[in-house]
Amino acid sequence: TPRVFSGIQPSGGLTLGNYLGAIKRFVDMQDTGIETLYCMVDLHAITVWQDPAALRRQTRELAAGYIAAGLDPAKSLLFNQSQVPEHAQLGWIFNCVARMGWMSRMTQFKDKAGKNRENASLGLFAYPALMAADILVYHATHVPVGEDQKQHIELTRDVAAKFNHDYGVDFFPMTEPVIEGAATRVMSLRDGSKKMSKSDPSPASRINMTDDADAIAKKIRKAKTDPDALPSEAQGLEDRPEARNLVNIFAGLADMKVDHVLADFGGKQFSDFKPALIDLAVSKLAPISTEMDRLMQHPDEIDRILTKGATRARQIAAPILAQTYEIVGMVGPK
Ligand code: TYM
């Protein structure tokens, strides 16, 4: 049976990249009738230092972002990872399945650890094994993510295959990444060769989900471009990373194909395109940020939603973990 799982780290503000690459597509999948589980991966967030009060606030803010963007707690399970201890428990088993060599090849680890690897947390190194557990503890078959998570999903498949092979079972499924749409890799507004990221030192490089209409307009107006008019076909964007990024963002927000955006704007200058993009972005994003603000006034309600989601998630995860323990040879309760 198909089952969708995905997660986002509550490690800072949500960006337009998180929205277009992940949350918006979580909402699309929620409405297909397939069972959907969406997590705030707080255990992953602490692989780099998080101030405790900030972590709590960011977890609630992420939940508010999910809901404001259209995830419905009655249709999708929304919860934070630490309230479902089966993630960490299966994560340990996978620490013993995954190989050090696999982990050292992960680009997210290399980026985040930087030059001083000796000083990175052990959790940062083992991060992808816990991510594999997030997914496989539900036998999830489909994982909507942005392009940057593809390698981690491949590793998840490697973990599943090695577990199945080592124990001679056909237990964990081969999970498929779902990397679709026009904006699977949203780039910085200041530099078309860098991913839009919450950790970029320049606030002008990203649109935050909490930005109001003015801030959105300002950042798009200042976004880097080139002097040429827009091409009328996608091919014409190949060597124009900044132009391509803005067109992809437009297509992602409007749920259009890039070719259709260019059919409308081919031959036009950025002085025409940017105002249209501002109108679109404000009309799609400003209501979400307003709703996030409103929800954040009711943190108790958010906490209740998360606890309820976690209770239901555990009902799926606990039997799968128990079967895993059985396969591995742990003596269980009588
Ligand atoms: P995280 O928290 O960095 O990002 C959350 C989601 O947002 C996507 N994303 C982007 N998509 C397009 N353009 C961008 N500029 C951009 N920036 C971020 C990411 O691809 C991701 O889908 N390891 C994961 C969290 C995780 C997870 C999981 C995901 C933990 N366990 C299990 C799926 C399933 C991460 O660091 O995402």
Short mmCIF file of C-alpha atoms and ligand atoms in Angstrom, two decimals:
data_model
loop_
_atom_site.label_atom_id
_atom_site.label_comp_id
_atom_site.label_asym_id
_atom_site.label_seq_id
_atom_site.Cartn_x
_atom_site.Cartn_y
_atom_site.Cartn_z
CA THR A 1 0.00 0.00 0.00
CA PRO A 2 1.32 3.44 -0.88
CA ARG A 3 2.18 5.75 1.98
CA VAL A 4 3.75 9.21 1.85
CA PHE A 5 6.23 10.50 4.43
CA SER A 6 8.33 13.65 4.50
CA GLY A 7 9.94 15.94 7.02
CA ILE A 8 11.49 19.36 7.49
CA GLN A 9 14.02 20.47 10.09
CA PRO A 10 12.77 23.11 12.54
CA SER A 11 16.21 24.68 12.46
CA GLY A 12 15.27 28.22 11.40
CA GLY A 13 12.78 30.10 9.29
CA LEU A 14 11.01 28.48 6.35
CA THR A 15 12.10 29.69 2.92
CA LEU A 16 10.41 29.83 -0.46
CA GLY A 17 12.64 26.84 -1.31
CA ASN A 18 11.06 24.80 1.50
CA TYR A 19 7.63 25.90 0.31
CA LEU A 20 8.00 25.16 -3.40
CA GLY A 21 10.30 22.15 -3.05
CA ALA A 22 8.44 20.52 -0.18
CA ILE A 23 5.40 21.96 1.63
CA LYS A 24 3.37 22.90 -1.43
CA ARG A 25 3.91 19.41 -2.79
CA PHE A 26 3.00 17.86 0.57
CA VAL A 27 -0.35 19.60 0.16
CA ASP A 28 -0.76 18.26 -3.39
CA MET A 29 -0.12 14.72 -2.17
CA GLN A 30 -2.49 15.08 0.77
CA ASP A 31 -5.31 15.60 -1.65
CA THR A 32 -4.66 12.43 -3.70
CA GLY A 33 -6.29 10.20 -1.08
CA ILE A 34 -3.02 8.42 -0.21
CA GLU A 35 -2.12 8.29 3.50
CA THR A 36 0.27 11.18 4.27
CA LEU A 37 2.57 11.76 7.25
CA TYR A 38 4.50 15.00 7.67
CA CYS A 39 7.03 15.45 10.40
CA MET A 40 9.03 18.21 12.07
CA VAL A 41 12.37 16.49 12.47
CA ASP A 42 13.54 18.04 15.71
CA LEU A 43 16.01 15.23 16.42
CA HIS A 44 17.68 16.04 13.13
CA ALA A 45 17.74 19.76 13.93
CA ILE A 46 19.94 19.22 17.00
CA THR A 47 22.71 17.63 14.94
CA VAL A 48 23.92 21.22 14.95
CA TRP A 49 23.49 23.35 18.07
CA GLN A 50 19.99 24.77 18.63
CA ASP A 51 19.03 27.11 21.38
CA PRO A 52 16.27 25.23 23.29
CA ALA A 53 13.77 28.10 23.36
CA ALA A 54 14.37 28.80 19.67
CA LEU A 55 13.95 25.11 18.81
CA ARG A 56 10.57 25.00 20.56
CA ARG A 57 9.42 28.15 18.79
CA GLN A 58 10.69 26.98 15.41
CA THR A 59 8.98 23.62 15.79
CA ARG A 60 5.65 25.33 16.44
CA GLU A 61 6.30 27.80 13.64
CA LEU A 62 6.97 24.96 11.22
CA ALA A 63 3.72 23.30 12.29
CA ALA A 64 1.95 26.62 11.75
CA GLY A 65 3.56 26.85 8.30
CA TYR A 66 2.36 23.35 7.37
CA ILE A 67 -1.18 24.15 8.42
CA ALA A 68 -1.26 27.66 6.97
CA ALA A 69 -0.05 26.31 3.63
CA GLY A 70 -2.96 23.88 3.51
CA LEU A 71 -2.05 20.72 5.40
CA ASP A 72 -5.11 19.58 7.30
CA PRO A 73 -4.52 17.64 10.54
CA ALA A 74 -7.70 15.71 9.81
CA LYS A 75 -6.25 14.45 6.52
CA SER A 76 -2.50 14.23 7.21
CA LEU A 77 -0.64 13.16 10.34
CA LEU A 78 1.37 16.16 11.55
CA PHE A 79 3.80 15.56 14.39
CA ASN A 80 7.29 16.16 15.69
CA GLN A 81 9.83 13.39 15.47
CA SER A 82 10.83 13.30 19.14
CA GLN A 83 7.27 12.42 20.18
CA VAL A 84 7.51 9.19 18.20
CA PRO A 85 10.43 7.37 19.86
CA GLU A 86 10.31 4.59 17.23
CA HIS A 87 12.24 6.89 14.85
CA ALA A 88 15.27 6.99 17.13
CA GLN A 89 14.93 3.31 17.99
CA LEU A 90 14.94 2.19 14.37
CA GLY A 91 17.63 4.81 13.73
CA TRP A 92 19.96 2.87 16.05
CA ILE A 93 19.36 -0.37 14.17
CA PHE A 94 20.17 1.46 10.94
CA ASN A 95 23.35 2.89 12.47
CA CYS A 96 24.41 -0.74 12.61
CA VAL A 97 23.34 -1.44 9.02
CA ALA A 98 24.71 1.65 7.24
CA ARG A 99 28.45 1.90 6.59
CA MET A 100 30.81 4.72 7.55
CA GLY A 101 31.89 4.99 3.91
CA TRP A 102 28.31 5.68 2.78
CA MET A 103 27.94 8.47 5.29
CA SER A 104 31.23 10.15 4.37
CA ARG A 105 30.01 10.54 0.80
CA MET A 106 26.89 12.53 1.74
CA THR A 107 27.10 16.05 0.34
CA GLN A 108 24.87 17.54 3.06
CA PHE A 109 27.32 16.20 5.66
CA LYS A 110 30.31 17.57 3.77
CA ASP A 111 28.65 20.98 3.42
CA LYS A 112 27.50 21.22 7.02
CA ALA A 113 30.63 19.78 8.62
CA GLY A 114 32.85 22.06 6.54
CA LYS A 115 36.60 21.78 6.86
CA ASN A 116 36.66 20.87 10.53
CA ARG A 117 35.12 17.40 10.35
CA GLU A 118 36.71 16.25 13.57
CA ASN A 119 34.52 18.75 15.34
CA ALA A 120 31.20 17.78 13.72
CA SER A 121 28.73 15.98 15.97
CA LEU A 122 28.41 12.22 15.65
CA GLY A 123 24.71 12.87 15.05
CA LEU A 124 25.49 14.99 11.99
CA PHE A 125 27.46 12.08 10.54
CA ALA A 126 24.73 9.53 11.31
CA TYR A 127 21.96 11.91 10.18
CA PRO A 128 20.98 9.93 7.04
CA ALA A 129 20.51 6.68 9.01
CA LEU A 130 17.94 8.43 11.20
CA MET A 131 16.34 9.84 8.05
CA ALA A 132 16.10 6.32 6.62
CA ALA A 133 14.41 5.31 9.88
CA ASP A 134 11.93 8.23 9.63
CA ILE A 135 10.79 6.89 6.30
CA LEU A 136 11.05 3.14 6.79
CA VAL A 137 9.47 2.99 10.26
CA TYR A 138 6.23 3.62 8.34
CA HIS A 139 7.18 1.49 5.31
CA ALA A 140 6.66 4.73 3.38
CA THR A 141 6.76 4.26 -0.37
CA HIS A 142 6.91 7.89 -1.56
CA VAL A 143 8.88 10.83 -0.21
CA PRO A 144 8.30 14.29 -1.67
CA VAL A 145 11.50 16.35 -1.33
CA GLY A 146 13.58 18.97 -3.12
CA GLU A 147 16.46 17.97 -5.36
CA ASP A 148 19.04 18.36 -2.55
CA GLN A 149 17.57 15.37 -0.64
CA LYS A 150 17.85 12.90 -3.51
CA GLN A 151 21.12 11.44 -2.25
CA HIS A 152 19.60 10.79 1.18
CA ILE A 153 16.67 8.92 -0.36
CA GLU A 154 19.10 6.80 -2.36
CA LEU A 155 20.88 6.01 0.89
CA THR A 156 17.52 5.07 2.41
CA ARG A 157 17.11 2.52 -0.38
CA ASP A 158 20.62 1.22 0.26
CA VAL A 159 19.82 0.78 3.96
CA ALA A 160 16.57 -1.05 3.15
CA ALA A 161 18.31 -3.31 0.64
CA LYS A 162 21.20 -4.15 2.97
CA PHE A 163 18.86 -4.87 5.89
CA ASN A 164 16.67 -7.11 3.71
CA HIS A 165 19.75 -8.88 2.36
CA ASP A 166 21.61 -9.30 5.66
CA TYR A 167 18.58 -10.75 7.43
CA GLY A 168 17.22 -12.64 4.43
CA VAL A 169 13.86 -10.90 4.49
CA ASP A 170 11.74 -8.83 2.17
CA PHE A 171 10.66 -6.40 4.84
CA PHE A 172 11.54 -2.79 4.04
CA PRO A 173 10.22 -1.32 0.77
CA MET A 174 12.30 0.51 -1.85
CA THR A 175 11.18 4.08 -1.29
CA GLU A 176 10.74 6.40 -4.26
CA PRO A 177 11.74 10.05 -4.06
CA VAL A 178 9.11 12.35 -5.54
CA ILE A 179 11.02 15.31 -6.97
CA GLU A 180 8.58 17.06 -9.24
CA GLY A 181 7.43 20.42 -10.46
CA ALA A 182 9.22 23.47 -11.78
CA ALA A 183 10.95 24.46 -8.55
CA THR A 184 12.74 21.41 -7.14
CA ARG A 185 15.85 23.49 -6.59
CA VAL A 186 15.12 27.13 -5.81
CA MET A 187 18.27 29.24 -6.00
CA SER A 188 19.46 32.29 -4.08
CA LEU A 189 18.04 35.58 -5.34
CA ARG A 190 21.54 37.07 -5.14
CA ASP A 191 23.50 34.27 -6.82
CA GLY A 192 21.94 31.81 -9.27
CA SER A 193 24.62 29.20 -8.57
CA LYS A 194 23.77 28.84 -4.86
CA LYS A 195 20.75 27.10 -3.35
CA MET A 196 18.25 29.32 -1.53
CA SER A 197 18.90 28.47 2.10
CA LYS A 198 17.90 29.59 5.57
CA SER A 199 21.57 29.67 6.51
CA ASP A 200 22.73 32.07 3.77
CA PRO A 201 24.18 35.14 5.54
CA SER A 202 22.38 37.50 3.14
CA PRO A 203 18.67 37.95 4.04
CA ALA A 204 18.11 39.37 0.53
CA SER A 205 19.05 35.97 -0.91
CA ARG A 206 15.83 34.32 0.25
CA ILE A 207 12.12 34.89 0.67
CA ASN A 208 10.93 33.70 4.06
CA MET A 209 7.47 32.28 4.59
CA THR A 210 7.01 34.90 7.30
CA ASP A 211 7.83 37.83 4.97
CA ASP A 212 5.04 40.34 4.46
CA ALA A 213 4.01 41.79 1.09
CA ASP A 214 6.52 44.65 1.30
CA ALA A 215 9.46 42.41 2.07
CA ILE A 216 8.54 40.00 -0.73
CA ALA A 217 8.26 42.85 -3.24
CA LYS A 218 11.55 44.41 -2.17
CA LYS A 219 13.50 41.18 -2.45
CA ILE A 220 12.12 40.32 -5.88
CA ARG A 221 12.74 43.86 -7.13
CA LYS A 222 16.36 43.57 -5.99
CA ALA A 223 16.83 40.01 -7.25
CA LYS A 224 19.81 39.60 -9.55
CA THR A 225 19.01 39.29 -13.27
CA ASP A 226 20.75 39.77 -16.60
CA PRO A 227 20.13 42.51 -19.17
CA ASP A 228 18.40 40.32 -21.78
CA ALA A 229 14.72 39.84 -22.48
CA LEU A 230 13.14 36.52 -21.49
CA PRO A 231 13.42 33.78 -24.10
CA SER A 232 10.32 32.13 -25.51
CA GLU A 233 11.54 28.59 -24.82
CA ALA A 234 13.07 26.88 -21.79
CA GLN A 235 16.26 26.10 -23.72
CA GLY A 236 17.02 29.81 -23.83
CA LEU A 237 17.41 29.79 -20.02
CA GLU A 238 20.22 27.26 -19.97
CA ASP A 239 23.12 29.65 -19.37
CA ARG A 240 21.07 32.20 -17.45
CA PRO A 241 20.82 30.83 -13.91
CA GLU A 242 19.21 33.93 -12.36
CA ALA A 243 16.62 34.28 -15.11
CA ARG A 244 15.90 30.57 -14.97
CA ASN A 245 15.44 30.70 -11.22
CA LEU A 246 12.86 33.50 -11.37
CA VAL A 247 10.96 31.75 -14.15
CA ASN A 248 11.01 28.48 -12.18
CA ILE A 249 9.70 30.31 -9.12
CA PHE A 250 6.91 31.81 -11.19
CA ALA A 251 6.02 28.42 -12.63
CA GLY A 252 6.14 26.78 -9.18
CA LEU A 253 3.91 29.39 -7.58
CA ALA A 254 1.44 29.41 -10.47
CA ASP A 255 1.43 25.61 -10.96
CA MET A 256 2.37 26.20 -14.58
CA LYS A 257 4.88 24.58 -16.87
CA VAL A 258 7.97 26.68 -17.60
CA ASP A 259 7.10 26.62 -21.30
CA HIS A 260 3.73 28.16 -20.55
CA VAL A 261 5.29 30.91 -18.46
CA LEU A 262 7.65 31.66 -21.34
CA ALA A 263 4.80 31.57 -23.84
CA ASP A 264 3.34 34.48 -21.85
CA PHE A 265 6.56 36.36 -21.08
CA GLY A 266 8.96 35.46 -23.91
CA GLY A 267 10.42 38.68 -25.38
CA LYS A 268 9.51 40.71 -22.29
CA GLN A 269 12.03 42.50 -20.11
CA PHE A 270 12.49 41.90 -16.39
CA SER A 271 10.90 45.28 -15.83
CA ASP A 272 7.67 43.63 -17.01
CA PHE A 273 8.25 40.19 -15.56
CA LYS A 274 9.24 41.19 -12.03
CA PRO A 275 6.03 43.09 -11.22
CA ALA A 276 4.01 40.08 -12.40
CA LEU A 277 6.13 37.80 -10.24
CA ILE A 278 5.69 40.14 -7.26
CA ASP A 279 1.90 40.13 -7.67
CA LEU A 280 1.85 36.35 -7.91
CA ALA A 281 4.22 35.78 -4.98
CA VAL A 282 2.35 38.22 -2.74
CA SER A 283 -1.03 36.73 -3.62
CA LYS A 284 0.18 33.19 -2.84
CA LEU A 285 2.50 33.83 0.12
CA ALA A 286 1.11 36.77 2.10
CA PRO A 287 -2.06 34.89 3.17
CA ILE A 288 0.11 32.03 4.43
CA SER A 289 2.25 34.33 6.54
CA THR A 290 -0.86 36.03 7.97
CA GLU A 291 -2.34 32.66 8.89
CA MET A 292 0.97 31.54 10.44
CA ASP A 293 0.90 34.63 12.65
CA ARG A 294 -2.63 33.83 13.75
CA LEU A 295 -1.85 30.21 14.52
CA MET A 296 1.26 31.20 16.49
CA GLN A 297 -1.02 33.04 18.92
CA HIS A 298 -2.35 29.62 19.93
CA PRO A 299 0.69 27.48 20.73
CA ASP A 300 -1.36 25.15 22.96
CA GLU A 301 -3.57 24.28 20.04
CA ILE A 302 -0.53 23.56 17.88
CA ASP A 303 0.89 21.32 20.62
CA ARG A 304 -2.38 19.41 20.84
CA ILE A 305 -2.38 18.80 17.08
CA LEU A 306 1.20 17.50 17.24
CA THR A 307 0.49 15.18 20.14
CA LYS A 308 -2.55 13.78 18.40
CA GLY A 309 -0.55 13.26 15.21
CA ALA A 310 2.22 11.55 17.16
CA THR A 311 -0.22 9.17 18.86
CA ARG A 312 -1.60 8.08 15.51
CA ALA A 313 1.86 7.86 13.96
CA ARG A 314 3.00 5.54 16.77
CA GLN A 315 0.14 3.19 15.98
CA ILE A 316 1.74 2.65 12.58
CA ALA A 317 5.37 2.72 13.69
CA ALA A 318 5.25 0.52 16.80
CA PRO A 319 4.29 -2.76 15.09
CA ILE A 320 6.88 -2.18 12.33
CA LEU A 321 9.58 -1.56 14.95
CA ALA A 322 8.47 -4.66 16.89
CA GLN A 323 8.76 -6.78 13.74
CA THR A 324 12.18 -5.29 13.06
CA TYR A 325 13.37 -6.23 16.57
CA GLU A 326 12.01 -9.73 16.04
CA ILE A 327 13.88 -10.06 12.72
CA VAL A 328 17.10 -8.80 14.29
CA GLY A 329 16.83 -11.25 17.19
CA MET A 330 15.99 -9.09 20.18
CA VAL A 331 14.20 -10.95 22.98
CA GLY A 332 10.89 -9.18 23.43
CA PRO A 333 8.33 -8.93 26.23
CA LYS A 334 6.27 -12.06 27.04
P1 TYM B 1 15.47 20.52 5.07
O1 TYM B 1 14.87 20.77 6.40
O2 TYM B 1 16.80 21.07 4.75
O3 TYM B 1 14.50 20.98 3.92
C1 TYM B 1 13.14 20.59 3.92
C2 TYM B 1 12.63 20.35 2.50
O4 TYM B 1 12.77 21.52 1.72
C3 TYM B 1 13.48 21.23 0.52
N1 TYM B 1 14.29 22.39 0.15
C4 TYM B 1 14.31 22.93 -1.07
N2 TYM B 1 13.65 22.62 -2.20
C5 TYM B 1 13.88 23.37 -3.29
N3 TYM B 1 14.73 24.44 -3.29
C6 TYM B 1 15.41 24.78 -2.18
N4 TYM B 1 16.23 25.84 -2.20
C7 TYM B 1 15.22 24.01 -1.01
N5 TYM B 1 15.71 24.10 0.26
C8 TYM B 1 15.14 23.10 0.94
C9 TYM B 1 14.35 20.03 0.88
O5 TYM B 1 14.74 19.31 -0.26
C10 TYM B 1 13.42 19.25 1.77
O6 TYM B 1 12.53 18.47 1.02
N6 TYM B 1 17.07 15.81 5.58
C11 TYM B 1 15.90 16.64 5.34
C12 TYM B 1 14.85 16.50 6.44
C13 TYM B 1 14.39 15.09 6.66
C14 TYM B 1 13.57 14.33 5.80
C15 TYM B 1 13.36 13.09 6.47
C16 TYM B 1 13.00 14.56 4.55
C17 TYM B 1 14.66 14.33 7.76
N7 TYM B 1 14.04 13.13 7.65
C18 TYM B 1 12.61 12.07 5.89
C19 TYM B 1 12.23 13.54 3.99
C20 TYM B 1 12.05 12.31 4.66
C21 TYM B 1 16.38 18.09 5.31
O7 TYM B 1 17.44 18.44 5.79
O8 TYM B 1 15.47 18.94 4.80
#
